[in-house]
mmCIF file of C-alpha atoms in Angstrom:
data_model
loop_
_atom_site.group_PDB
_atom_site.id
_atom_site.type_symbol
_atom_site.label_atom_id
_atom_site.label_comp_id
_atom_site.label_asym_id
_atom_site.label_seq_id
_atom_site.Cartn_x
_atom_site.Cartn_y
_atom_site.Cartn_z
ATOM 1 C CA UNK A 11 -9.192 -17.770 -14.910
ATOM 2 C CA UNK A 12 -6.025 -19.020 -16.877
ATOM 3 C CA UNK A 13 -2.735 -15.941 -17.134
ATOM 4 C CA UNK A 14 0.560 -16.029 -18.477
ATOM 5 C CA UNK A 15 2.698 -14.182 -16.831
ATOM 6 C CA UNK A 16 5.889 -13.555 -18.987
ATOM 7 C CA UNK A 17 8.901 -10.963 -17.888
ATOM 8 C CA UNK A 18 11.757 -9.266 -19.154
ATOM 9 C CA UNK A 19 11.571 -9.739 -22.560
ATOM 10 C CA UNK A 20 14.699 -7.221 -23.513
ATOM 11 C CA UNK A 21 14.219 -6.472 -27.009
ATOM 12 C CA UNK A 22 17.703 -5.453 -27.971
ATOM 13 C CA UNK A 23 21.207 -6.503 -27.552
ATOM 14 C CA UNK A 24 20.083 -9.068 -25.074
ATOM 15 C CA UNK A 25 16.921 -10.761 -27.182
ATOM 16 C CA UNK A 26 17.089 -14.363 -28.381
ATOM 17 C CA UNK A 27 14.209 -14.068 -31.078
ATOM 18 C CA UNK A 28 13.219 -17.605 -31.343
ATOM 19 C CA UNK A 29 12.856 -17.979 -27.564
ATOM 20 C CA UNK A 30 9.960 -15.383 -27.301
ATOM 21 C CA UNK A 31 8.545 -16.141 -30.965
ATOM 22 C CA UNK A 32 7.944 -19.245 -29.534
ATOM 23 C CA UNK A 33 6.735 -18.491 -26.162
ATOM 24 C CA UNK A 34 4.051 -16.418 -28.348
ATOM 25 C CA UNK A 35 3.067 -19.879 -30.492
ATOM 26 C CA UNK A 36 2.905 -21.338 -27.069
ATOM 27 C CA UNK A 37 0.471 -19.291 -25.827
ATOM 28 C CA UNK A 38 -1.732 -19.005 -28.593
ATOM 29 C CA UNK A 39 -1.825 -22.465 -28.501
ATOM 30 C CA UNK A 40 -2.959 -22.404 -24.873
ATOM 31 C CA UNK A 41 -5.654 -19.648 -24.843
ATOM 32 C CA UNK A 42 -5.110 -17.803 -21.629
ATOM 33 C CA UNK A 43 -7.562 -15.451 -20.759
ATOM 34 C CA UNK A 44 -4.658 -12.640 -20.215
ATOM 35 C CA UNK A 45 -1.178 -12.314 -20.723
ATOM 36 C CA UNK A 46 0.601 -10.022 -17.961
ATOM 37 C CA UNK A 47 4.246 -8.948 -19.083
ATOM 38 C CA UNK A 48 5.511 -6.953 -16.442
ATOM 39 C CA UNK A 49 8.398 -4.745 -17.767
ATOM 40 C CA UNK A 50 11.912 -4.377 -19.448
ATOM 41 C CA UNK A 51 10.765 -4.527 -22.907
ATOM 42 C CA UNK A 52 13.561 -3.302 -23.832
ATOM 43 C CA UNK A 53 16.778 -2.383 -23.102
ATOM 44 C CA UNK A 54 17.706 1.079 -23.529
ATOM 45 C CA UNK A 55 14.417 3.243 -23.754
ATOM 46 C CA UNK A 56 14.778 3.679 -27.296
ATOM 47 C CA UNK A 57 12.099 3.258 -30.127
ATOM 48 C CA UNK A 58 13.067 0.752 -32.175
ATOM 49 C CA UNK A 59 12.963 -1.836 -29.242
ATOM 50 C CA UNK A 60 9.813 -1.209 -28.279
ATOM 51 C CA UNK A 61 8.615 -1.015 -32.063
ATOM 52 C CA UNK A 62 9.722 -4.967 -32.518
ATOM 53 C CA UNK A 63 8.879 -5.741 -29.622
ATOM 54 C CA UNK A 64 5.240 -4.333 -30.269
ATOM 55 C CA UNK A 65 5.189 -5.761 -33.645
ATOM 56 C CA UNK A 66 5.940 -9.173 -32.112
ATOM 57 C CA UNK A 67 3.801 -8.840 -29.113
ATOM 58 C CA UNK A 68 0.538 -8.107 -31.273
ATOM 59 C CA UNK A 69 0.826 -11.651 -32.759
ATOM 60 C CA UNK A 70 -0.319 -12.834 -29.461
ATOM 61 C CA UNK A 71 -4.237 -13.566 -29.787
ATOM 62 C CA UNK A 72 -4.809 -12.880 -25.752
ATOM 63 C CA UNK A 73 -5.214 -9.730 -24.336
ATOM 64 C CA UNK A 74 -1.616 -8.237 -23.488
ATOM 65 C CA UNK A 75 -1.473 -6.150 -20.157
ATOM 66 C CA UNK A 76 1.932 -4.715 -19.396
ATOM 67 C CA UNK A 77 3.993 -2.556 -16.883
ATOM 68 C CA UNK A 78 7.032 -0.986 -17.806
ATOM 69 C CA UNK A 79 10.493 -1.757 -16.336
ATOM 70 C CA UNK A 80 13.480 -0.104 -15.262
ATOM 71 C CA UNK A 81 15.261 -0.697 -18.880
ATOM 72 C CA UNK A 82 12.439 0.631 -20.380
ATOM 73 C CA UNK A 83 12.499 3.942 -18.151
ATOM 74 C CA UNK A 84 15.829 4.608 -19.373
ATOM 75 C CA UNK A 85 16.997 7.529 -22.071
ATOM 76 C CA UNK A 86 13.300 8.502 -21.343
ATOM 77 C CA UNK A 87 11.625 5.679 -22.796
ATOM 78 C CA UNK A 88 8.444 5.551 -20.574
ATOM 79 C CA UNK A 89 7.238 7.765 -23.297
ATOM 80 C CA UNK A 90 7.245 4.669 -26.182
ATOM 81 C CA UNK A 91 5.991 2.622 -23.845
ATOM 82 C CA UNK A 92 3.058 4.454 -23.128
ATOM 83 C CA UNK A 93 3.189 5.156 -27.239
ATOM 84 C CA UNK A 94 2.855 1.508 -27.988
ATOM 85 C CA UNK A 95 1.989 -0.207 -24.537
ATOM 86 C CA UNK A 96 -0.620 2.206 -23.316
ATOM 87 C CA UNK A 97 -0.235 3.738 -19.629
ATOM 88 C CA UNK A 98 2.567 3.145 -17.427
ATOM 89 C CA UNK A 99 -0.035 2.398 -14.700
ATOM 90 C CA UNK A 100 -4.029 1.203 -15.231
ATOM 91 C CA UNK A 101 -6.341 -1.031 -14.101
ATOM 92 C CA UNK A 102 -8.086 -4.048 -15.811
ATOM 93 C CA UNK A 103 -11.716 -5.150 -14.334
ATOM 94 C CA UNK A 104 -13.589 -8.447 -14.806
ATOM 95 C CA UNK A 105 -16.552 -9.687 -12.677
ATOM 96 C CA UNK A 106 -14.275 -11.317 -10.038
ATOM 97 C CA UNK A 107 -10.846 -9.853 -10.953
ATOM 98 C CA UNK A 108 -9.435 -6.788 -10.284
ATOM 99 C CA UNK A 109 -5.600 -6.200 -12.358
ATOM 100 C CA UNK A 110 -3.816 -3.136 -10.898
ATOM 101 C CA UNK A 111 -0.778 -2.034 -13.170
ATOM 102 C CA UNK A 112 2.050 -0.348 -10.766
ATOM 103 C CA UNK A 113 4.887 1.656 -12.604
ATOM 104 C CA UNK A 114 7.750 1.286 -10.186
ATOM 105 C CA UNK A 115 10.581 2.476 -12.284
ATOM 106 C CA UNK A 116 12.573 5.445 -11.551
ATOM 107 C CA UNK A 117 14.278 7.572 -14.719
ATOM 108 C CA UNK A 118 18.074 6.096 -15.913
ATOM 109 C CA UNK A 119 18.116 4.422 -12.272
ATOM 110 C CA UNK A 120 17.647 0.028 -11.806
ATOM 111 C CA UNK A 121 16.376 1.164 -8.426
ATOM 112 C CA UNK A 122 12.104 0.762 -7.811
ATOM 113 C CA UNK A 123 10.664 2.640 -6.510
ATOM 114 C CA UNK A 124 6.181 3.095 -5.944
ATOM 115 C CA UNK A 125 5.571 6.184 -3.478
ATOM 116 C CA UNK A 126 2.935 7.465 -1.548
ATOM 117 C CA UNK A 127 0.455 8.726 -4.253
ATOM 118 C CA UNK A 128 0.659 5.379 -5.754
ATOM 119 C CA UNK A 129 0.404 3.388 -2.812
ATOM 120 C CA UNK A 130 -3.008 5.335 -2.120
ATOM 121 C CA UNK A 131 -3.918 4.634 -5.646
ATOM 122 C CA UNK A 132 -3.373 1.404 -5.583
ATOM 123 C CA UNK A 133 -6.103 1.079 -2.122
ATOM 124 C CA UNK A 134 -8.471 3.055 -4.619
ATOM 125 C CA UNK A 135 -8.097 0.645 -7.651
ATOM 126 C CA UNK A 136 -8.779 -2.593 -5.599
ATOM 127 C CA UNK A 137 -12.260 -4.706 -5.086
ATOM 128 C CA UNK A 138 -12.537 -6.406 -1.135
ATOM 129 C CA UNK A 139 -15.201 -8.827 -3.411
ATOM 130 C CA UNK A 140 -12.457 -9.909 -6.072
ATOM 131 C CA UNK A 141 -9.271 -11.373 -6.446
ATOM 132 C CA UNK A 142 -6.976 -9.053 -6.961
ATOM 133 C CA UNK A 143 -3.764 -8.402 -9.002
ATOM 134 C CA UNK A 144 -0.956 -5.865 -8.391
ATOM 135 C CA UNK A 145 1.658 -6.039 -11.112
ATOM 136 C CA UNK A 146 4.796 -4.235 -11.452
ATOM 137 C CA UNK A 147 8.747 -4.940 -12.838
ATOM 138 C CA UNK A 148 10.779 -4.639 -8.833
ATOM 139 C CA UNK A 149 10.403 -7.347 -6.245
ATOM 140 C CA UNK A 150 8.792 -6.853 -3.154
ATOM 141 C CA UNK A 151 11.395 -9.246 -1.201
ATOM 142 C CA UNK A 152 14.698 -10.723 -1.996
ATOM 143 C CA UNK A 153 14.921 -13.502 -4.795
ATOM 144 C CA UNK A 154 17.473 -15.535 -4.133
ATOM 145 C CA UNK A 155 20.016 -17.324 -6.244
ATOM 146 C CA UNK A 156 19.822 -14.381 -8.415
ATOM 147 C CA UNK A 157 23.095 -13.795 -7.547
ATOM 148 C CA UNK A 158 22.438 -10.395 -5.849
ATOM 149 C CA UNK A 159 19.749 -9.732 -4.334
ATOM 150 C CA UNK A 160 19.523 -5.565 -4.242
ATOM 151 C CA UNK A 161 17.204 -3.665 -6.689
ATOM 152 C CA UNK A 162 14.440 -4.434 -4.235
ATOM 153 C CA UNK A 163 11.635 -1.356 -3.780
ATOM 154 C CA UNK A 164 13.184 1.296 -1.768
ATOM 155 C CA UNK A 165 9.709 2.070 -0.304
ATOM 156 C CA UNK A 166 9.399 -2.199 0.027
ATOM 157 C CA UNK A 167 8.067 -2.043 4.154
ATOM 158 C CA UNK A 168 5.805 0.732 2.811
ATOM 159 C CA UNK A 169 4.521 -0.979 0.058
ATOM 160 C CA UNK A 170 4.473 -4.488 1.936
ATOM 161 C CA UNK A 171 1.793 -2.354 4.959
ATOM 162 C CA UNK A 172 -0.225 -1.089 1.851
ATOM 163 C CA UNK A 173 -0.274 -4.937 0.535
ATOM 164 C CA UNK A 174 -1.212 -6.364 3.761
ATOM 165 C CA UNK A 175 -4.034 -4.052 5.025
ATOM 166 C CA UNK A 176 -5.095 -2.675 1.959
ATOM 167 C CA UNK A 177 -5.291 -5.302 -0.958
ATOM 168 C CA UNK A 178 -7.459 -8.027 0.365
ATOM 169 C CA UNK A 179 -5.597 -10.605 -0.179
ATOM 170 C CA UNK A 180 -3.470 -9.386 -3.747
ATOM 171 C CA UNK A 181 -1.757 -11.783 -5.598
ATOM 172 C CA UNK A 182 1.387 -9.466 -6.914
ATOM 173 C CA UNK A 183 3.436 -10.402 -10.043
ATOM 174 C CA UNK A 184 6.765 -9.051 -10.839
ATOM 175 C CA UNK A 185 9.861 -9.956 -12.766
ATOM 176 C CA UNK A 186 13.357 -8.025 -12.732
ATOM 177 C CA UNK A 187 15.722 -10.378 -11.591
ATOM 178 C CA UNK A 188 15.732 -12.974 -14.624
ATOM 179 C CA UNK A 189 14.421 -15.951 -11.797
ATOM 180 C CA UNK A 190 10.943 -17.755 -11.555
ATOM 181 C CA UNK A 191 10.137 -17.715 -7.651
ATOM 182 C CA UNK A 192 7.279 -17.697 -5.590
ATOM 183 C CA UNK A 193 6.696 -17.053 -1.741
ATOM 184 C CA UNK A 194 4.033 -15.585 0.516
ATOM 185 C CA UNK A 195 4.013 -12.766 2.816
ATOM 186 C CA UNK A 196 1.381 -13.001 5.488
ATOM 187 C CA UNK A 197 -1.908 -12.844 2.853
ATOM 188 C CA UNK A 198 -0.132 -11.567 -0.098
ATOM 189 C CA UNK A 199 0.985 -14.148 -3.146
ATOM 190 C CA UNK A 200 3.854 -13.067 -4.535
ATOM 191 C CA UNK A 201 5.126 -14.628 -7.931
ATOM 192 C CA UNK A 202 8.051 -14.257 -9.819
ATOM 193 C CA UNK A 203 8.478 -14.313 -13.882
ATOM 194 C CA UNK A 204 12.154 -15.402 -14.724
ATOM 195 C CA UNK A 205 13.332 -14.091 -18.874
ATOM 196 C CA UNK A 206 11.512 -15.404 -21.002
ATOM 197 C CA UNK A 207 13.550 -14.326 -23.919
ATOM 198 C CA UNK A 208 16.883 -12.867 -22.754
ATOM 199 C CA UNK A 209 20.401 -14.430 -23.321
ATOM 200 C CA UNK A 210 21.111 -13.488 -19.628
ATOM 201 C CA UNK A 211 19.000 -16.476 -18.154
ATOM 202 C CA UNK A 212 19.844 -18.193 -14.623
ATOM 203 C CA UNK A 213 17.887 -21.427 -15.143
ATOM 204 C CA UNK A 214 18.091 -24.061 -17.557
ATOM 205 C CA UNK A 215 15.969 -22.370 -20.076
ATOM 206 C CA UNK A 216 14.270 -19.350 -20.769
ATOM 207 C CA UNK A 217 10.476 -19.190 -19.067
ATOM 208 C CA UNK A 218 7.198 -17.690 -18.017
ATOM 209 C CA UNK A 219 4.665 -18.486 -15.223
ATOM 210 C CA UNK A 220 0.970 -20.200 -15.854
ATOM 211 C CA UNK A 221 -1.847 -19.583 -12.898
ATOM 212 C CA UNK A 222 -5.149 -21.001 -12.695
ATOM 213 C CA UNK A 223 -7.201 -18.893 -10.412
ATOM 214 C CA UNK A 224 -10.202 -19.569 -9.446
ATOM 215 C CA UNK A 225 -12.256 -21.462 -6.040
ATOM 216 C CA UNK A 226 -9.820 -19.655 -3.567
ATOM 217 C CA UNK A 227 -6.743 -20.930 -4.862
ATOM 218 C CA UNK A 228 -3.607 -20.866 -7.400
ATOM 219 C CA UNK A 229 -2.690 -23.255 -9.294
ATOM 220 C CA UNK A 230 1.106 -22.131 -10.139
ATOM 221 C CA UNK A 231 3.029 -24.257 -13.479
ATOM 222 C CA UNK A 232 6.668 -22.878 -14.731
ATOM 223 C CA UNK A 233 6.641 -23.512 -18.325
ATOM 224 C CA UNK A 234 10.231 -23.832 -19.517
ATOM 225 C CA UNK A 235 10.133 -22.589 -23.676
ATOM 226 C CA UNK A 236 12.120 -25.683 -25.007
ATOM 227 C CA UNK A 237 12.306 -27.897 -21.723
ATOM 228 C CA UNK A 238 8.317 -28.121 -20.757
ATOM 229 C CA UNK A 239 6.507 -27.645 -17.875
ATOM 230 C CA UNK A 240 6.972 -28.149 -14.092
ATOM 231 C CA UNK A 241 3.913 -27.951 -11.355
ATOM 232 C CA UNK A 242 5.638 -25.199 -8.664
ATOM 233 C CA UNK A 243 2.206 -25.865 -6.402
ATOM 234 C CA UNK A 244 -1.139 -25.264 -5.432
ATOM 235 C CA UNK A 245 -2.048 -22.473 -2.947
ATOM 236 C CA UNK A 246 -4.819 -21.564 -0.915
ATOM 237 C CA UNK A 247 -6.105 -17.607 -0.720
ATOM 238 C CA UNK A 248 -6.135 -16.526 2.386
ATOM 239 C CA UNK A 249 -8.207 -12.705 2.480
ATOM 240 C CA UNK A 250 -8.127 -11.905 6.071
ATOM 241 C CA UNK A 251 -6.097 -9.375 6.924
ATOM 242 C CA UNK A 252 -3.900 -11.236 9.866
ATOM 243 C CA UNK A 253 -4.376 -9.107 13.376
ATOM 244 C CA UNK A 254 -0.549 -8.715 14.439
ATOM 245 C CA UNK A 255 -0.197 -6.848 11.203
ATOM 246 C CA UNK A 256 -3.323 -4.378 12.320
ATOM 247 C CA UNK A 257 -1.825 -4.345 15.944
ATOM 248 C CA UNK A 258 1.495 -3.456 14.591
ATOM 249 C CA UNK A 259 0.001 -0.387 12.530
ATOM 250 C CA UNK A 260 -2.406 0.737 14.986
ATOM 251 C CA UNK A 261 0.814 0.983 17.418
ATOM 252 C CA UNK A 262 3.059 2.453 15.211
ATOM 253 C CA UNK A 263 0.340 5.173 13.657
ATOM 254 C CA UNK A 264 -0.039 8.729 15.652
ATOM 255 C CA UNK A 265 -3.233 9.814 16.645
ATOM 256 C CA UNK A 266 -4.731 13.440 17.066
ATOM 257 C CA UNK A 267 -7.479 13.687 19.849
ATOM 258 C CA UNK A 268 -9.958 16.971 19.820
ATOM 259 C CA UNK A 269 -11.522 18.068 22.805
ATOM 260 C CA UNK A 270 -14.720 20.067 22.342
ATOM 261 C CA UNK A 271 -17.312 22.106 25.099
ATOM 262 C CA UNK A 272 -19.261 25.142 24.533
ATOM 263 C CA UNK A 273 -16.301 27.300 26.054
ATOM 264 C CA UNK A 274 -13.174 25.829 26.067
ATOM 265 C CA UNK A 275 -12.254 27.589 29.152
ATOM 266 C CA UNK A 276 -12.315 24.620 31.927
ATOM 267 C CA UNK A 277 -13.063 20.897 31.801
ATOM 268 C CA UNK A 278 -11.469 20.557 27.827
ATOM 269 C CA UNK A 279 -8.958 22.403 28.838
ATOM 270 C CA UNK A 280 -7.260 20.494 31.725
ATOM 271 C CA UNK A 281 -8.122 17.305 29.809
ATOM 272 C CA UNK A 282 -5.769 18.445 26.473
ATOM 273 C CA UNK A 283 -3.173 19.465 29.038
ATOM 274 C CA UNK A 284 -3.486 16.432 31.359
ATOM 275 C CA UNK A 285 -4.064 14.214 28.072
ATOM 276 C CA UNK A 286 -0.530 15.844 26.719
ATOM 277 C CA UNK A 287 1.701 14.894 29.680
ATOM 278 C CA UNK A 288 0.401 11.527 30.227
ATOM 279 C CA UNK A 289 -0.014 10.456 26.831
ATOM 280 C CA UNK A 290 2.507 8.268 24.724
ATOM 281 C CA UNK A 291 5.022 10.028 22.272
ATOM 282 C CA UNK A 292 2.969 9.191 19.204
ATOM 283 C CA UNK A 293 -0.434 10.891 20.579
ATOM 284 C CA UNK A 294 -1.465 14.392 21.007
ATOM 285 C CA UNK A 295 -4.773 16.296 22.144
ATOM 286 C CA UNK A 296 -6.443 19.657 21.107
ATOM 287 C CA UNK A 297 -9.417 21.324 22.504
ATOM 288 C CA UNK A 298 -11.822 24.172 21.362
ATOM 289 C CA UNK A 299 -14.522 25.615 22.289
ATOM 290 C CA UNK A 300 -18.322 26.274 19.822
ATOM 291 C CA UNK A 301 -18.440 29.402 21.598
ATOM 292 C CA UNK A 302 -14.767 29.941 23.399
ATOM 293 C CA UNK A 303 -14.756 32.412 26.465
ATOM 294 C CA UNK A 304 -12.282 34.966 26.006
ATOM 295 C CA UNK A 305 -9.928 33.821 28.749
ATOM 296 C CA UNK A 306 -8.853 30.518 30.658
ATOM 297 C CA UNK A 307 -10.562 30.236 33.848
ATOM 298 C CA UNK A 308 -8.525 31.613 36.905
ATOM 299 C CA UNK A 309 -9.174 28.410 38.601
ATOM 300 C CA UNK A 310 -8.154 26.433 36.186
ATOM 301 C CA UNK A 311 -4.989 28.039 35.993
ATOM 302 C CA UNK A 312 -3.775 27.872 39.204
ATOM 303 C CA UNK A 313 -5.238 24.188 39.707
ATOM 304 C CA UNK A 314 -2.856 23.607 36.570
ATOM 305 C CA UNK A 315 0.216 25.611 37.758
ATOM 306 C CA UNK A 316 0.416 23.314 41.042
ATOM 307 C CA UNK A 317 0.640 20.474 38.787
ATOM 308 C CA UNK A 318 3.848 22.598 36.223
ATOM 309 C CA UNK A 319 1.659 21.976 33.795
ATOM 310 C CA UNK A 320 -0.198 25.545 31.182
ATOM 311 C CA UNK A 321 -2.353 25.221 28.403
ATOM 312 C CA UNK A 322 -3.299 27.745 25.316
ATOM 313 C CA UNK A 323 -6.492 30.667 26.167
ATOM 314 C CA UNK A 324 -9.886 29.513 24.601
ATOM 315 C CA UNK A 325 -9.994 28.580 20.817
ATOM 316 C CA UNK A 326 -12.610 28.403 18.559
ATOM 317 C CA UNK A 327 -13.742 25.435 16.704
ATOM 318 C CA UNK A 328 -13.216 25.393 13.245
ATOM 319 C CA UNK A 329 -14.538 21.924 11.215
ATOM 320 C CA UNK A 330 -10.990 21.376 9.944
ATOM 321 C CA UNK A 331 -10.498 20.176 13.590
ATOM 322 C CA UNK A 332 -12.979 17.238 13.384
ATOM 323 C CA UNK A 333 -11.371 16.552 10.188
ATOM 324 C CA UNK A 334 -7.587 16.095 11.735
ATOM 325 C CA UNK A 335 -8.904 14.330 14.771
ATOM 326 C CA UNK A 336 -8.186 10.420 14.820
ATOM 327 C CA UNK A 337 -10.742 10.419 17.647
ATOM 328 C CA UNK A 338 -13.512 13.187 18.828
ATOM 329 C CA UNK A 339 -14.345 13.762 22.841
ATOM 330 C CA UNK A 340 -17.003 16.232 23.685
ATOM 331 C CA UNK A 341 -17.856 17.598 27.456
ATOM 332 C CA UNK A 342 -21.673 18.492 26.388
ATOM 333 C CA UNK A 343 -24.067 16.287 25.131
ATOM 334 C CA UNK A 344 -24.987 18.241 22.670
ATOM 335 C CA UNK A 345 -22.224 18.386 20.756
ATOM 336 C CA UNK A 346 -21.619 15.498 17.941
ATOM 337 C CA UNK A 347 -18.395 13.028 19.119
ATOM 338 C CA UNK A 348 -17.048 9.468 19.194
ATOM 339 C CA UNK A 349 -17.877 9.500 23.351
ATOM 340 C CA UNK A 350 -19.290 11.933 25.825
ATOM 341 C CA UNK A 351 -17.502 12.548 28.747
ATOM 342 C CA UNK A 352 -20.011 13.739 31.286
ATOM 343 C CA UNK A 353 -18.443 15.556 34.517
ATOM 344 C CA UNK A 354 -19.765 18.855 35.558
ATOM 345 C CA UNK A 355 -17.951 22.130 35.492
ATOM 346 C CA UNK A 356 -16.142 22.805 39.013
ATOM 347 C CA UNK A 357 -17.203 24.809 41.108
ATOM 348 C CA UNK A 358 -14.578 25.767 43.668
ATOM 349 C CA UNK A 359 -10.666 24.595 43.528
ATOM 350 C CA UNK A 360 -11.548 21.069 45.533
ATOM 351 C CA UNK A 361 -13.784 20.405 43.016
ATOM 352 C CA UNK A 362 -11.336 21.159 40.029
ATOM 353 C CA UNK A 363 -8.939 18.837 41.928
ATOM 354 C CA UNK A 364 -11.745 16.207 42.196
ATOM 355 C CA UNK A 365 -11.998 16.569 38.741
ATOM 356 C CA UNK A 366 -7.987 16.692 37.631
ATOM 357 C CA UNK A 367 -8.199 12.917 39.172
ATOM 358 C CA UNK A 368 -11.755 11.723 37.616
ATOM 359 C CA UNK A 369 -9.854 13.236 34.012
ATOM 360 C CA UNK A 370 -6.960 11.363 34.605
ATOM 361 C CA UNK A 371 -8.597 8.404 34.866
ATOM 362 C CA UNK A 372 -10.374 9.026 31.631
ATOM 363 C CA UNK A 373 -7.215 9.959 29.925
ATOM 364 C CA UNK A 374 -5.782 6.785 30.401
ATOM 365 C CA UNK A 375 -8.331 4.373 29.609
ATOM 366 C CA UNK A 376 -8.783 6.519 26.128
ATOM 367 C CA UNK A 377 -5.100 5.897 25.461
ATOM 368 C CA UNK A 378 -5.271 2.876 26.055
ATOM 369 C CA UNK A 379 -8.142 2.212 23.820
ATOM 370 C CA UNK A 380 -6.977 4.239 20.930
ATOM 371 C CA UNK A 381 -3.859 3.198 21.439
ATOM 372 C CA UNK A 382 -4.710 -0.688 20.312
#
């Protein structure tokens, strides 16, 4: 699959005309299968740039996909480019390519910004058995010799996680900062459209980006508009998700444990209280019963009151429990979990001691398990 990817256009005070009529003769002449523009359209937010600007654009014979920028969210202007652009955000499907359109503009601000809902969109919208495409106006990472190197994502480590473990692979495109570039962070490609019409250029000429993707790789050209083209490289997709970066989240994420029996009153009781003292700072264990006594067992509490340590009187599963659990334990077989943990009910305090220790044990090697 051929693209052009072409990037801050800025139809307005800052437009040379004849650079991005003839960037559009260009690619005519070249017949990409898509043409990606990902934002600042304009300049201001106002209609009439995004009215030339669309009545320029339409003269290209491709297929035009674009993402708005942060000039173009400006004076409320995500509103004409929805008017003449279509949706701020959308998705674009062929047999092996997925094309995920990210709005990461905030209102009057040059910030970017993509947020939670998105990022969870975004996992939604992509394919694990295509190639996929995440476009938006912000870098990811610093460009350099931009000559400032802020206006990154605030949400960038955020969105960077949701790139990594999420995207299989993505190849994003973005613009912003008027400089081609190109760099990769663990699995993700990202690529970098410089101006390809503005006065307010930092290379020799205005330009856009051509990929060829297709047989695991890219094939990356910068095509200068007066000055021709330059190969930037050939690069190899890499879709495996790389296991530091799933060590790293597993270790950072919390995790919720539920403890289930039929009464709640004894064994998953001293487990969620021994489980919540020896337990790291990002874990924490509940317990409940199908059919909860009505009070803790005496022996239970006393066995727990040698050791400083109390817990909550029977409670009574509810399936919103299972649902906020990270991980299920259950102390009769006959209750649905991710392990059965079978020790019998004490009988007498030196059993309940025996069993403190056996739990204990238990306890740890679950943390540790979960844990990594």
């Amino acid at each position: 699959m051929e693209i052009v990817h072409i990037s801050d256009v800025h139809f307005g005070s800052e437009l040379i005309r004849g650079k991005i009529e003839e960037a559009v003769r260009q690619i005519n002449a070249m017949e990409p299968d898509l043409v990606i523009l990902t934002g600042d359209i304009g300049m201001w937010g106002i209609h009439h740039e995004f009215r030339e600007a669309y009545e320029t654009l339409s003269n290209l014979k491709p297929e035009l996909f674009a993402v708005p920028g942060n000039h173009d969210a400006r004076n409320d202007g995500i509103k004409y480019f929805k008017l003449y652009f279509g949706r701020n955000r959308k998705v674009l499907k062929f047999d092996d390519f997925v094309f995920v359109g990210v709005d990461s503009t905030l209102p009057d601000s040059d910030d970017g910004y993509i947020g939670p809902e998105q990022r969870q969109w975004i996992t939604e919208k992509v394919r694990g058995s295509c190639i996929n495409f995440i476009t938006l106006h912000h870098h990811v990472v610093p460009v350099p010799h931009t000559g400032r190197n802020m206006n990154v994502l605030i949400d960038a480590a955020e969105f960077v996680e949701t790139l990594t473990l999420n995207c299989h692979g993505a190849i994003v495109l973005a613009g912003h900062r008027h400089v081609p570039y190109s760099t990769k962070l663990l699995r993700t490609h990202i690529i970098h459209a410089g101006s390809v019409s503005s006065y307010k250029v930092l290379m020799p000429d205005n330009n856009y980006n051509i990929l060829k993707v297709g047989g695991g790789r890219i094939d990356l050209k910068l095509r200068f508009v007066d000055l021709g083209e330059v190969e930037i490289g050939s690069f190899q997709l890499k879709p495996v998700t790389p296991e530091s970066m799933l060590r790293y989240h597993r270790l950072t994420s919390t995790r919720k444990v539920l403890l289930l029996s039929r009464r709640n009153d004894c064994r998953s009781k001293i487990a969620e209280a021994l489980f919540n003292k020896l337990s790291p700072g990002n874990m924490h264990a509940v317990s409940a019963g199908l059919e909860p006594s009505a009070s803790l067992n005496p022996m239970v509490s006393r066995i727990l009151g040698e050791l400083g340590l109390s817990v909550t009187k029977p409670k009574k599963f509810v399936e919103e429990m299972a649902k906020d659990a990270d991980y299920v334990v259950s102390f009769d077989e006959d209750i649905t979990a991710d392990e059965i943990w079978k020790v019998k009910r004490p009988n007498n305090e030196d059993e309940c001691r025996k069993l403190v220790k056996m739990l204990e044990e238990n306890i740890r090697d679950l943390v540790w398990r979960i844990l990594l």
